[in-house]
Amino acid sequence: MRTKIGPGILVAAAFIGPGTVTACTLAGVKFGTALLWAMLLSIVATVVLQEMAARLGIITQKGLAGVLKTELTIPWFRSLALLVVLSAIVIGNAAYEAGNIGGATLGLEVFFGQGYRQFYPWIIGLVAFVLLYLSSYKALEKVFVILVGIMSVSFLTTAIITGPDIKKVAQGLFMPEVPEGSLLTIIALVGTTVVPYNLFLHASLVREKWNSAAGLSDARKDTLISVFLGGLVSMAIIVSAAAIPGDQLESVMDLARGLEPLYGDAAKYFMGVGLFAAGVTSAITAPLAAAYVAGSVFGWEKGTKHFKFRLVWILVLISGVSVLSFDINPIQVIKFAQVANGILLPFIAVFLVWMVNKKGIMGNYKNDIWQNILAITILLLATVLGLKSLVQVFGILQ
């Protein structure tokens, strides 16, 4: 039977945003293909966590925040937990939305130059608004399949154009090493792939596609294929960046310009198309995730057409456009988002593992021993990542 690609493709599109593209670019520039193993590890962790979130969503037919709200019985703790979730996801995504729209804007600059730069955020914002406002979930799904397809072809073609050394690529994937000064880059690669809000987004979206345990097999295939494809794109960016001599590149557009003299205009344009697609997809999924979380927490009726649901994603979208259009300095807000997400990842991972082990919630579909071994290993990784994220943010501030 043909695999039904669905919510997983939105998850992949969400984590391949401008932040991931930039992190992968810097990893390739500074350390070549040596850190490909960190991306492979991130993909495995993402598949495991997203599968659990999708399974929880299908079996309970609730969003992740909705299950948290039901299962946490101590009032003050439930309120605190939901406040942390709301703050990190809604306010955090509002902060990062500027980066998503900014990434798509850079893609437009490759083709149309910087002369109309002030209009690009509004164009991207309008595209995202129209898709979110007019599209049903099924329509969005089709749009994302197309956009992720374009993004994948663009970045993979860029990597192929550079003619990578296959032996070095294989060593980077399967022979882990931690070069001097690479720890924060490894954390960035994991942190941009294992995304907390994707767990909420996935648990909510699977209910739009499957309403019974009969859909679990398709959901697992969808998660595996989509996240693997997203990981392949991330690896392609690392490989492309590794081909550039020197270590002076600081952004993906520096990468595009660096590829031009070596490999011609084609590499630059493929990179521009890929960055535009990455920015647009993340600019749509971040507001969508925020709206789903708010809907679960406040018990709004299910459906993307609900007024309050739309109001949340509209506010997130407007915040991103406004920051870019009026030169508002988003540093303090982004700093809060980083701290909140650093705390949220291990926090949510703990509750996710707890919930998928409860017979009363999952019945016969709770975790088996091997799933728990993988989950606990990833939980330890998430905890270390959370602590390192906090240290990094406060270190930057000093």
mmCIF file of C-alpha atoms in Angstrom:
data_model
loop_
_atom_site.group_PDB
_atom_site.id
_atom_site.type_symbol
_atom_site.label_atom_id
_atom_site.label_comp_id
_atom_site.label_asym_id
_atom_site.label_seq_id
_atom_site.Cartn_x
_atom_site.Cartn_y
_atom_site.Cartn_z
ATOM 1 C CA MET A 1 0.000 0.000 0.000
ATOM 2 C CA ARG A 2 1.248 3.497 -0.850
ATOM 3 C CA THR A 3 2.641 5.383 2.147
ATOM 4 C CA LYS A 4 0.467 8.321 3.102
ATOM 5 C CA ILE A 5 2.743 11.313 3.576
ATOM 6 C CA GLY A 6 1.049 13.766 5.887
ATOM 7 C CA PRO A 7 1.798 15.642 9.134
ATOM 8 C CA GLY A 8 5.424 14.509 9.171
ATOM 9 C CA ILE A 9 6.225 16.691 6.189
ATOM 10 C CA LEU A 10 5.122 19.766 8.176
ATOM 11 C CA VAL A 11 7.394 18.676 11.030
ATOM 12 C CA ALA A 12 10.330 18.370 8.616
ATOM 13 C CA ALA A 13 9.503 21.750 7.091
ATOM 14 C CA ALA A 14 9.349 23.297 10.573
ATOM 15 C CA PHE A 15 12.827 22.248 11.649
ATOM 16 C CA ILE A 16 14.486 23.106 8.331
ATOM 17 C CA GLY A 17 14.161 26.841 8.867
ATOM 18 C CA PRO A 18 16.713 29.612 8.444
ATOM 19 C CA GLY A 19 18.164 28.818 11.886
ATOM 20 C CA THR A 20 18.911 25.233 10.857
ATOM 21 C CA VAL A 21 20.306 26.366 7.517
ATOM 22 C CA THR A 22 22.620 28.827 9.271
ATOM 23 C CA ALA A 23 23.729 26.291 11.918
ATOM 24 C CA CYS A 24 24.497 23.710 9.220
ATOM 25 C CA THR A 25 26.345 26.308 7.156
ATOM 26 C CA LEU A 26 28.581 27.274 10.077
ATOM 27 C CA ALA A 27 29.177 23.606 10.947
ATOM 28 C CA GLY A 28 30.349 22.878 7.419
ATOM 29 C CA VAL A 29 32.508 25.999 7.152
ATOM 30 C CA LYS A 30 34.278 25.524 10.491
ATOM 31 C CA PHE A 31 34.531 21.745 10.739
ATOM 32 C CA GLY A 32 33.952 20.357 7.241
ATOM 33 C CA THR A 33 32.008 17.091 7.269
ATOM 34 C CA ALA A 34 33.287 16.081 10.734
ATOM 35 C CA LEU A 35 29.988 16.900 12.478
ATOM 36 C CA LEU A 36 27.648 15.008 10.157
ATOM 37 C CA TRP A 37 27.312 12.400 12.920
ATOM 38 C CA ALA A 38 25.689 15.040 15.168
ATOM 39 C CA MET A 39 23.023 15.646 12.532
ATOM 40 C CA LEU A 40 22.472 11.898 12.157
ATOM 41 C CA LEU A 41 22.074 11.600 15.946
ATOM 42 C CA SER A 42 19.630 14.521 15.897
ATOM 43 C CA ILE A 43 17.523 12.845 13.213
ATOM 44 C CA VAL A 44 17.312 9.598 15.202
ATOM 45 C CA ALA A 45 16.293 11.544 18.325
ATOM 46 C CA THR A 46 13.706 13.504 16.350
ATOM 47 C CA VAL A 47 12.174 10.356 14.847
ATOM 48 C CA VAL A 48 11.864 8.725 18.291
ATOM 49 C CA LEU A 49 10.281 11.756 19.987
ATOM 50 C CA GLN A 50 8.009 12.656 17.072
ATOM 51 C CA GLU A 51 6.769 9.067 16.806
ATOM 52 C CA MET A 52 5.795 9.152 20.473
ATOM 53 C CA ALA A 53 4.043 12.511 20.044
ATOM 54 C CA ALA A 54 2.172 11.267 16.965
ATOM 55 C CA ARG A 55 1.171 8.020 18.713
ATOM 56 C CA LEU A 56 -0.099 9.990 21.714
ATOM 57 C CA GLY A 57 -2.111 12.288 19.463
ATOM 58 C CA ILE A 58 -3.714 9.436 17.514
ATOM 59 C CA ILE A 59 -4.607 7.279 20.524
ATOM 60 C CA THR A 60 -5.918 10.108 22.734
ATOM 61 C CA GLN A 61 -7.242 12.347 19.928
ATOM 62 C CA LYS A 62 -5.932 15.288 21.966
ATOM 63 C CA GLY A 63 -3.084 17.720 21.527
ATOM 64 C CA LEU A 64 -0.020 17.309 23.742
ATOM 65 C CA ALA A 65 -0.980 20.356 25.825
ATOM 66 C CA GLY A 66 -4.502 18.938 26.174
ATOM 67 C CA VAL A 67 -3.168 15.661 27.587
ATOM 68 C CA LEU A 68 -0.892 17.574 29.966
ATOM 69 C CA LYS A 69 -3.880 19.592 31.137
ATOM 70 C CA THR A 70 -5.859 16.421 31.833
ATOM 71 C CA GLU A 71 -3.119 14.360 33.473
ATOM 72 C CA LEU A 72 -1.563 16.959 35.788
ATOM 73 C CA THR A 73 -3.906 16.860 38.787
ATOM 74 C CA ILE A 74 -2.121 19.285 41.151
ATOM 75 C CA PRO A 75 -3.684 22.682 40.289
ATOM 76 C CA TRP A 76 -0.668 24.920 40.919
ATOM 77 C CA PHE A 77 1.709 22.561 39.095
ATOM 78 C CA ARG A 78 -0.687 22.202 36.154
ATOM 79 C CA SER A 79 -0.980 25.997 35.890
ATOM 80 C CA LEU A 80 2.799 26.441 36.068
ATOM 81 C CA ALA A 81 3.407 23.746 33.442
ATOM 82 C CA LEU A 82 0.869 25.205 31.029
ATOM 83 C CA LEU A 83 2.264 28.711 31.583
ATOM 84 C CA VAL A 84 5.759 27.514 30.671
ATOM 85 C CA VAL A 85 4.397 25.771 27.579
ATOM 86 C CA LEU A 86 2.403 28.811 26.465
ATOM 87 C CA SER A 87 5.296 31.197 27.076
ATOM 88 C CA ALA A 88 7.875 29.097 25.275
ATOM 89 C CA ILE A 89 5.727 28.141 22.296
ATOM 90 C CA VAL A 90 3.553 31.206 21.669
ATOM 91 C CA ILE A 91 5.950 33.996 22.697
ATOM 92 C CA GLY A 92 8.986 31.988 21.579
ATOM 93 C CA ASN A 93 7.565 31.364 18.117
ATOM 94 C CA ALA A 94 6.585 35.016 17.837
ATOM 95 C CA ALA A 95 10.228 35.916 18.491
ATOM 96 C CA TYR A 96 11.604 33.432 15.990
ATOM 97 C CA GLU A 97 9.043 34.321 13.324
ATOM 98 C CA ALA A 98 11.172 37.322 12.373
ATOM 99 C CA GLY A 99 14.056 34.946 11.628
ATOM 100 C CA ASN A 100 11.822 32.719 9.519
ATOM 101 C CA ILE A 101 10.525 35.614 7.424
ATOM 102 C CA GLY A 102 14.029 37.070 7.265
ATOM 103 C CA GLY A 103 15.353 33.817 5.832
ATOM 104 C CA ALA A 104 12.761 33.813 3.062
ATOM 105 C CA THR A 105 13.616 37.473 2.424
ATOM 106 C CA LEU A 106 17.275 36.567 1.845
ATOM 107 C CA GLY A 107 16.135 34.020 -0.718
ATOM 108 C CA LEU A 108 14.256 36.737 -2.609
ATOM 109 C CA GLU A 109 17.328 38.976 -2.526
ATOM 110 C CA VAL A 110 19.298 36.409 -4.525
ATOM 111 C CA PHE A 111 16.914 36.888 -7.440
ATOM 112 C CA PHE A 112 15.659 40.465 -7.103
ATOM 113 C CA GLY A 113 18.464 42.228 -5.261
ATOM 114 C CA GLN A 114 18.193 44.485 -2.215
ATOM 115 C CA GLY A 115 16.469 47.416 -3.905
ATOM 116 C CA TYR A 116 13.005 46.384 -2.696
ATOM 117 C CA ARG A 117 14.195 44.840 0.551
ATOM 118 C CA GLN A 118 11.716 46.751 2.728
ATOM 119 C CA PHE A 119 8.808 45.150 0.881
ATOM 120 C CA TYR A 120 9.993 41.533 1.076
ATOM 121 C CA PRO A 121 8.804 40.837 4.666
ATOM 122 C CA TRP A 122 5.307 42.032 3.743
ATOM 123 C CA ILE A 123 5.284 39.809 0.651
ATOM 124 C CA ILE A 124 6.344 36.771 2.699
ATOM 125 C CA GLY A 125 3.877 37.645 5.442
ATOM 126 C CA LEU A 126 1.051 37.973 2.911
ATOM 127 C CA VAL A 127 1.890 34.592 1.346
ATOM 128 C CA ALA A 128 1.888 32.949 4.793
ATOM 129 C CA PHE A 129 -1.357 34.707 5.760
ATOM 130 C CA VAL A 130 -3.209 33.618 2.612
ATOM 131 C CA LEU A 131 -2.072 30.003 2.956
ATOM 132 C CA LEU A 132 -3.023 29.841 6.638
ATOM 133 C CA TYR A 133 -6.323 31.699 6.298
ATOM 134 C CA LEU A 134 -7.719 30.111 3.161
ATOM 135 C CA SER A 135 -6.245 26.619 3.279
ATOM 136 C CA SER A 136 -7.660 23.565 4.990
ATOM 137 C CA TYR A 137 -5.225 21.134 6.611
ATOM 138 C CA LYS A 138 -5.281 18.927 3.493
ATOM 139 C CA ALA A 139 -4.459 21.885 1.265
ATOM 140 C CA LEU A 140 -1.606 22.960 3.548
ATOM 141 C CA GLU A 141 -0.267 19.430 3.460
ATOM 142 C CA LYS A 142 -0.079 19.506 -0.346
ATOM 143 C CA VAL A 143 1.587 22.923 -0.312
ATOM 144 C CA PHE A 144 4.215 21.670 2.119
ATOM 145 C CA VAL A 145 4.929 18.547 0.088
ATOM 146 C CA ILE A 146 5.676 20.842 -2.871
ATOM 147 C CA LEU A 147 7.760 23.333 -0.842
ATOM 148 C CA VAL A 148 9.790 20.626 0.917
ATOM 149 C CA GLY A 149 10.313 18.957 -2.451
ATOM 150 C CA ILE A 150 11.652 22.220 -3.904
ATOM 151 C CA MET A 151 13.835 22.776 -0.836
ATOM 152 C CA SER A 152 15.209 19.236 -0.975
ATOM 153 C CA VAL A 153 16.060 19.385 -4.674
ATOM 154 C CA SER A 154 17.665 22.822 -4.236
ATOM 155 C CA PHE A 155 19.983 21.939 -1.362
ATOM 156 C CA LEU A 156 20.797 18.421 -2.572
ATOM 157 C CA THR A 157 21.660 19.770 -6.021
ATOM 158 C CA THR A 158 23.893 22.398 -4.424
ATOM 159 C CA ALA A 159 25.728 19.656 -2.512
ATOM 160 C CA ILE A 160 26.162 17.522 -5.639
ATOM 161 C CA ILE A 161 27.507 20.504 -7.602
ATOM 162 C CA THR A 162 30.337 20.864 -5.071
ATOM 163 C CA GLY A 163 31.540 17.302 -5.758
ATOM 164 C CA PRO A 164 32.025 16.110 -2.145
ATOM 165 C CA ASP A 165 34.573 13.479 -1.096
ATOM 166 C CA ILE A 166 32.334 10.459 -0.378
ATOM 167 C CA LYS A 167 34.912 8.879 1.927
ATOM 168 C CA LYS A 168 35.070 12.001 4.119
ATOM 169 C CA VAL A 169 31.282 12.206 4.159
ATOM 170 C CA ALA A 170 31.056 8.589 5.361
ATOM 171 C CA GLN A 171 33.686 9.227 8.049
ATOM 172 C CA GLY A 172 31.792 12.279 9.256
ATOM 173 C CA LEU A 173 28.582 10.264 9.492
ATOM 174 C CA PHE A 174 29.797 7.080 11.132
ATOM 175 C CA MET A 175 33.073 7.955 12.910
ATOM 176 C CA PRO A 176 32.097 10.570 15.529
ATOM 177 C CA GLU A 177 34.668 13.115 16.635
ATOM 178 C CA VAL A 178 34.454 16.345 18.589
ATOM 179 C CA PRO A 179 36.968 18.799 17.097
ATOM 180 C CA GLU A 180 38.297 21.520 19.363
ATOM 181 C CA GLY A 181 35.799 24.353 19.725
ATOM 182 C CA SER A 182 32.930 22.369 18.185
ATOM 183 C CA LEU A 183 30.767 21.738 21.270
ATOM 184 C CA LEU A 184 28.481 24.750 20.845
ATOM 185 C CA THR A 185 28.092 23.949 17.145
ATOM 186 C CA ILE A 186 27.041 20.388 18.005
ATOM 187 C CA ILE A 187 24.508 21.782 20.484
ATOM 188 C CA ALA A 188 23.207 24.131 17.784
ATOM 189 C CA LEU A 189 22.783 21.269 15.286
ATOM 190 C CA VAL A 190 20.837 19.173 17.791
ATOM 191 C CA GLY A 191 18.872 22.150 19.106
ATOM 192 C CA THR A 192 17.679 23.264 15.672
ATOM 193 C CA THR A 193 16.517 19.744 14.766
ATOM 194 C CA VAL A 194 14.946 18.410 17.981
ATOM 195 C CA VAL A 195 12.423 21.245 18.255
ATOM 196 C CA PRO A 196 10.025 21.361 21.254
ATOM 197 C CA TYR A 197 7.146 22.996 19.415
ATOM 198 C CA ASN A 198 7.206 20.242 16.776
ATOM 199 C CA LEU A 199 6.070 17.759 19.433
ATOM 200 C CA PHE A 200 2.953 19.860 20.039
ATOM 201 C CA LEU A 201 2.407 20.478 16.340
ATOM 202 C CA HIS A 202 2.696 16.784 15.437
ATOM 203 C CA ALA A 203 0.389 15.538 18.209
ATOM 204 C CA SER A 204 -2.260 17.996 17.010
ATOM 205 C CA LEU A 205 -1.865 17.492 13.259
ATOM 206 C CA VAL A 206 -2.150 13.685 13.304
ATOM 207 C CA ARG A 207 -5.744 14.080 14.520
ATOM 208 C CA GLU A 208 -6.529 15.876 11.273
ATOM 209 C CA LYS A 209 -5.391 12.815 9.312
ATOM 210 C CA TRP A 210 -6.055 9.750 11.474
ATOM 211 C CA ASN A 211 -8.776 9.173 14.087
ATOM 212 C CA SER A 212 -7.956 5.658 15.280
ATOM 213 C CA ALA A 213 -5.079 3.303 16.066
ATOM 214 C CA ALA A 214 -5.433 1.890 12.550
ATOM 215 C CA GLY A 215 -3.471 4.918 11.352
ATOM 216 C CA LEU A 216 -0.401 4.243 13.526
ATOM 217 C CA SER A 217 1.503 2.325 10.858
ATOM 218 C CA ASP A 218 1.011 5.079 8.282
ATOM 219 C CA ALA A 219 1.893 7.724 10.877
ATOM 220 C CA ARG A 220 5.183 5.959 11.693
ATOM 221 C CA LYS A 221 6.133 5.670 8.017
ATOM 222 C CA ASP A 222 5.209 9.294 7.481
ATOM 223 C CA THR A 223 7.383 10.392 10.431
ATOM 224 C CA LEU A 224 10.369 8.264 9.406
ATOM 225 C CA ILE A 225 10.354 9.310 5.739
ATOM 226 C CA SER A 226 9.688 12.998 6.378
ATOM 227 C CA VAL A 227 12.220 13.494 9.179
ATOM 228 C CA PHE A 228 14.861 11.497 7.278
ATOM 229 C CA LEU A 229 14.293 13.720 4.238
ATOM 230 C CA GLY A 230 14.659 16.799 6.425
ATOM 231 C CA GLY A 231 17.889 15.404 7.858
ATOM 232 C CA LEU A 232 19.186 14.724 4.350
ATOM 233 C CA VAL A 233 18.607 18.379 3.467
ATOM 234 C CA SER A 234 20.477 19.508 6.599
ATOM 235 C CA MET A 235 23.383 17.213 5.758
ATOM 236 C CA ALA A 236 23.452 18.546 2.195
ATOM 237 C CA ILE A 237 23.887 22.069 3.543
ATOM 238 C CA ILE A 238 26.807 20.954 5.743
ATOM 239 C CA VAL A 239 28.434 19.219 2.764
ATOM 240 C CA SER A 240 27.942 22.320 0.570
ATOM 241 C CA ALA A 241 29.464 24.610 3.191
ATOM 242 C CA ALA A 242 32.430 22.257 3.669
ATOM 243 C CA ALA A 243 33.399 22.880 0.036
ATOM 244 C CA ILE A 244 34.114 26.577 0.630
ATOM 245 C CA PRO A 245 37.757 27.422 1.459
ATOM 246 C CA GLY A 246 38.405 29.547 4.545
ATOM 247 C CA ASP A 247 36.257 30.089 7.606
ATOM 248 C CA GLN A 248 34.950 33.622 7.158
ATOM 249 C CA LEU A 249 31.371 32.726 6.278
ATOM 250 C CA GLU A 250 28.759 33.762 8.833
ATOM 251 C CA SER A 251 25.448 33.123 7.091
ATOM 252 C CA VAL A 252 23.837 31.027 4.406
ATOM 253 C CA MET A 253 23.991 33.934 1.957
ATOM 254 C CA ASP A 254 27.738 34.106 2.466
ATOM 255 C CA LEU A 255 27.660 30.449 1.470
ATOM 256 C CA ALA A 256 25.665 31.263 -1.668
ATOM 257 C CA ARG A 257 28.148 33.985 -2.632
ATOM 258 C CA GLY A 258 31.083 31.717 -1.806
ATOM 259 C CA LEU A 259 29.789 28.995 -4.096
ATOM 260 C CA GLU A 260 29.330 31.364 -7.034
ATOM 261 C CA PRO A 261 32.956 31.827 -8.173
ATOM 262 C CA LEU A 262 33.703 28.113 -7.801
ATOM 263 C CA TYR A 263 30.560 26.580 -9.207
ATOM 264 C CA GLY A 264 28.848 29.380 -11.139
ATOM 265 C CA ASP A 265 25.501 31.148 -10.791
ATOM 266 C CA ALA A 266 23.581 27.859 -10.580
ATOM 267 C CA ALA A 267 24.752 27.106 -7.026
ATOM 268 C CA LYS A 268 23.769 30.584 -5.865
ATOM 269 C CA TYR A 269 20.295 30.336 -7.354
ATOM 270 C CA PHE A 270 19.668 26.829 -6.048
ATOM 271 C CA MET A 271 20.671 28.079 -2.602
ATOM 272 C CA GLY A 272 18.359 31.093 -2.947
ATOM 273 C CA VAL A 273 15.372 28.929 -3.878
ATOM 274 C CA GLY A 274 16.101 26.543 -1.005
ATOM 275 C CA LEU A 275 16.396 29.354 1.521
ATOM 276 C CA PHE A 276 13.154 30.960 0.318
ATOM 277 C CA ALA A 277 11.301 27.634 0.683
ATOM 278 C CA ALA A 278 12.846 27.009 4.122
ATOM 279 C CA GLY A 279 11.812 30.465 5.333
ATOM 280 C CA VAL A 280 8.262 30.254 4.005
ATOM 281 C CA THR A 281 7.587 26.789 5.462
ATOM 282 C CA SER A 282 8.886 27.787 8.897
ATOM 283 C CA ALA A 283 7.009 31.102 8.709
ATOM 284 C CA ILE A 284 3.802 29.057 8.363
ATOM 285 C CA THR A 285 4.460 26.248 10.845
ATOM 286 C CA ALA A 286 5.609 28.470 13.749
ATOM 287 C CA PRO A 287 2.310 30.435 13.937
ATOM 288 C CA LEU A 288 0.350 27.218 13.337
ATOM 289 C CA ALA A 289 2.071 25.442 16.247
ATOM 290 C CA ALA A 290 1.460 28.423 18.547
ATOM 291 C CA ALA A 291 -2.251 28.394 17.672
ATOM 292 C CA TYR A 292 -2.597 24.639 18.276
ATOM 293 C CA VAL A 293 -0.914 24.922 21.687
ATOM 294 C CA ALA A 294 -3.107 27.857 22.731
ATOM 295 C CA GLY A 295 -6.195 25.974 21.528
ATOM 296 C CA SER A 296 -5.294 22.899 23.586
ATOM 297 C CA VAL A 297 -4.501 24.894 26.728
ATOM 298 C CA PHE A 298 -7.676 26.985 26.651
ATOM 299 C CA GLY A 299 -9.957 24.256 25.312
ATOM 300 C CA TRP A 300 -11.035 26.046 22.155
ATOM 301 C CA GLU A 301 -13.107 23.984 19.776
ATOM 302 C CA LYS A 302 -11.106 21.889 17.341
ATOM 303 C CA GLY A 303 -10.443 23.288 13.910
ATOM 304 C CA THR A 304 -8.220 25.806 12.163
ATOM 305 C CA LYS A 305 -11.175 28.071 11.255
ATOM 306 C CA HIS A 306 -11.971 29.007 14.875
ATOM 307 C CA PHE A 307 -11.674 32.782 15.440
ATOM 308 C CA LYS A 308 -9.382 32.571 18.494
ATOM 309 C CA PHE A 309 -7.198 29.966 16.761
ATOM 310 C CA ARG A 310 -6.763 32.324 13.821
ATOM 311 C CA LEU A 311 -6.128 35.277 16.111
ATOM 312 C CA VAL A 312 -3.107 33.552 17.691
ATOM 313 C CA TRP A 313 -1.359 32.732 14.423
ATOM 314 C CA ILE A 314 -2.173 36.171 13.014
ATOM 315 C CA LEU A 315 -0.502 37.840 16.029
ATOM 316 C CA VAL A 316 2.575 35.613 15.697
ATOM 317 C CA LEU A 317 2.792 36.369 11.990
ATOM 318 C CA ILE A 318 2.368 40.115 12.488
ATOM 319 C CA SER A 319 5.096 40.116 15.139
ATOM 320 C CA GLY A 320 7.586 38.640 12.682
ATOM 321 C CA VAL A 321 6.745 41.069 9.891
ATOM 322 C CA SER A 322 6.790 44.039 12.280
ATOM 323 C CA VAL A 323 10.215 43.253 13.718
ATOM 324 C CA LEU A 324 11.741 43.157 10.235
ATOM 325 C CA SER A 325 9.790 46.078 8.808
ATOM 326 C CA PHE A 326 10.331 48.594 11.602
ATOM 327 C CA ASP A 327 13.844 47.607 12.695
ATOM 328 C CA ILE A 328 12.672 46.656 16.186
ATOM 329 C CA ASN A 329 15.533 45.030 18.095
ATOM 330 C CA PRO A 330 14.293 41.528 18.959
ATOM 331 C CA ILE A 331 17.302 40.534 21.075
ATOM 332 C CA GLN A 332 15.551 40.574 24.467
ATOM 333 C CA VAL A 333 12.530 38.662 23.162
ATOM 334 C CA ILE A 334 14.679 36.102 21.343
ATOM 335 C CA LYS A 335 16.804 35.745 24.478
ATOM 336 C CA PHE A 336 13.649 34.898 26.438
ATOM 337 C CA ALA A 337 12.608 32.429 23.740
ATOM 338 C CA GLN A 338 15.990 30.675 23.875
ATOM 339 C CA VAL A 339 15.879 30.360 27.656
ATOM 340 C CA ALA A 340 12.262 29.155 27.596
ATOM 341 C CA ASN A 341 12.932 26.592 24.885
ATOM 342 C CA GLY A 342 16.074 25.423 26.678
ATOM 343 C CA ILE A 343 13.914 24.670 29.713
ATOM 344 C CA LEU A 344 10.993 23.338 27.684
ATOM 345 C CA LEU A 345 12.739 20.558 25.746
ATOM 346 C CA PRO A 346 13.728 18.323 28.700
ATOM 347 C CA PHE A 347 10.534 19.287 30.528
ATOM 348 C CA ILE A 348 8.319 18.179 27.651
ATOM 349 C CA ALA A 349 10.472 15.122 26.932
ATOM 350 C CA VAL A 350 9.960 13.954 30.533
ATOM 351 C CA PHE A 351 6.186 14.344 30.353
ATOM 352 C CA LEU A 352 5.992 12.815 26.896
ATOM 353 C CA VAL A 353 7.858 9.686 28.038
ATOM 354 C CA TRP A 354 5.706 9.541 31.174
ATOM 355 C CA MET A 355 2.453 9.836 29.232
ATOM 356 C CA VAL A 356 3.284 7.255 26.569
ATOM 357 C CA ASN A 357 4.100 4.794 29.363
ATOM 358 C CA LYS A 358 0.723 5.165 31.094
ATOM 359 C CA LYS A 359 -1.602 2.246 30.426
ATOM 360 C CA GLY A 360 -4.584 4.441 31.312
ATOM 361 C CA ILE A 361 -3.724 6.817 28.460
ATOM 362 C CA MET A 362 -2.179 4.589 25.807
ATOM 363 C CA GLY A 363 -3.682 1.155 26.537
ATOM 364 C CA ASN A 364 -1.816 -1.478 24.528
ATOM 365 C CA TYR A 365 0.043 1.204 22.592
ATOM 366 C CA LYS A 366 2.293 2.351 25.420
ATOM 367 C CA ASN A 367 6.087 2.237 25.047
ATOM 368 C CA ASP A 368 7.883 -1.093 25.018
ATOM 369 C CA ILE A 369 11.277 -1.587 26.681
ATOM 370 C CA TRP A 370 13.333 -0.680 23.607
ATOM 371 C CA GLN A 371 11.358 2.483 23.022
ATOM 372 C CA ASN A 372 11.984 3.435 26.649
ATOM 373 C CA ILE A 373 15.715 2.795 26.373
ATOM 374 C CA LEU A 374 15.873 5.094 23.348
ATOM 375 C CA ALA A 375 13.586 7.635 25.008
ATOM 376 C CA ILE A 376 15.622 7.802 28.238
ATOM 377 C CA THR A 377 18.857 8.196 26.267
ATOM 378 C CA ILE A 378 17.309 11.068 24.329
ATOM 379 C CA LEU A 379 15.916 12.533 27.545
ATOM 380 C CA LEU A 380 19.431 12.713 28.976
ATOM 381 C CA LEU A 381 20.578 14.371 25.756
ATOM 382 C CA ALA A 382 17.685 16.845 25.965
ATOM 383 C CA THR A 383 18.585 17.699 29.572
ATOM 384 C CA VAL A 384 22.225 18.355 28.695
ATOM 385 C CA LEU A 385 21.090 20.393 25.687
ATOM 386 C CA GLY A 386 18.744 22.449 27.872
ATOM 387 C CA LEU A 387 21.476 23.219 30.391
ATOM 388 C CA LYS A 388 23.975 24.059 27.663
ATOM 389 C CA SER A 389 21.428 26.327 25.968
ATOM 390 C CA LEU A 390 20.994 28.285 29.195
ATOM 391 C CA VAL A 391 24.740 28.504 29.744
ATOM 392 C CA GLN A 392 25.227 29.658 26.160
ATOM 393 C CA VAL A 393 22.576 32.371 26.369
ATOM 394 C CA PHE A 394 23.788 33.729 29.708
ATOM 395 C CA GLY A 395 27.391 33.451 28.526
ATOM 396 C CA ILE A 396 26.603 35.600 25.509
ATOM 397 C CA LEU A 397 24.963 38.180 27.741
ATOM 398 C CA GLN A 398 27.953 38.617 30.012
#
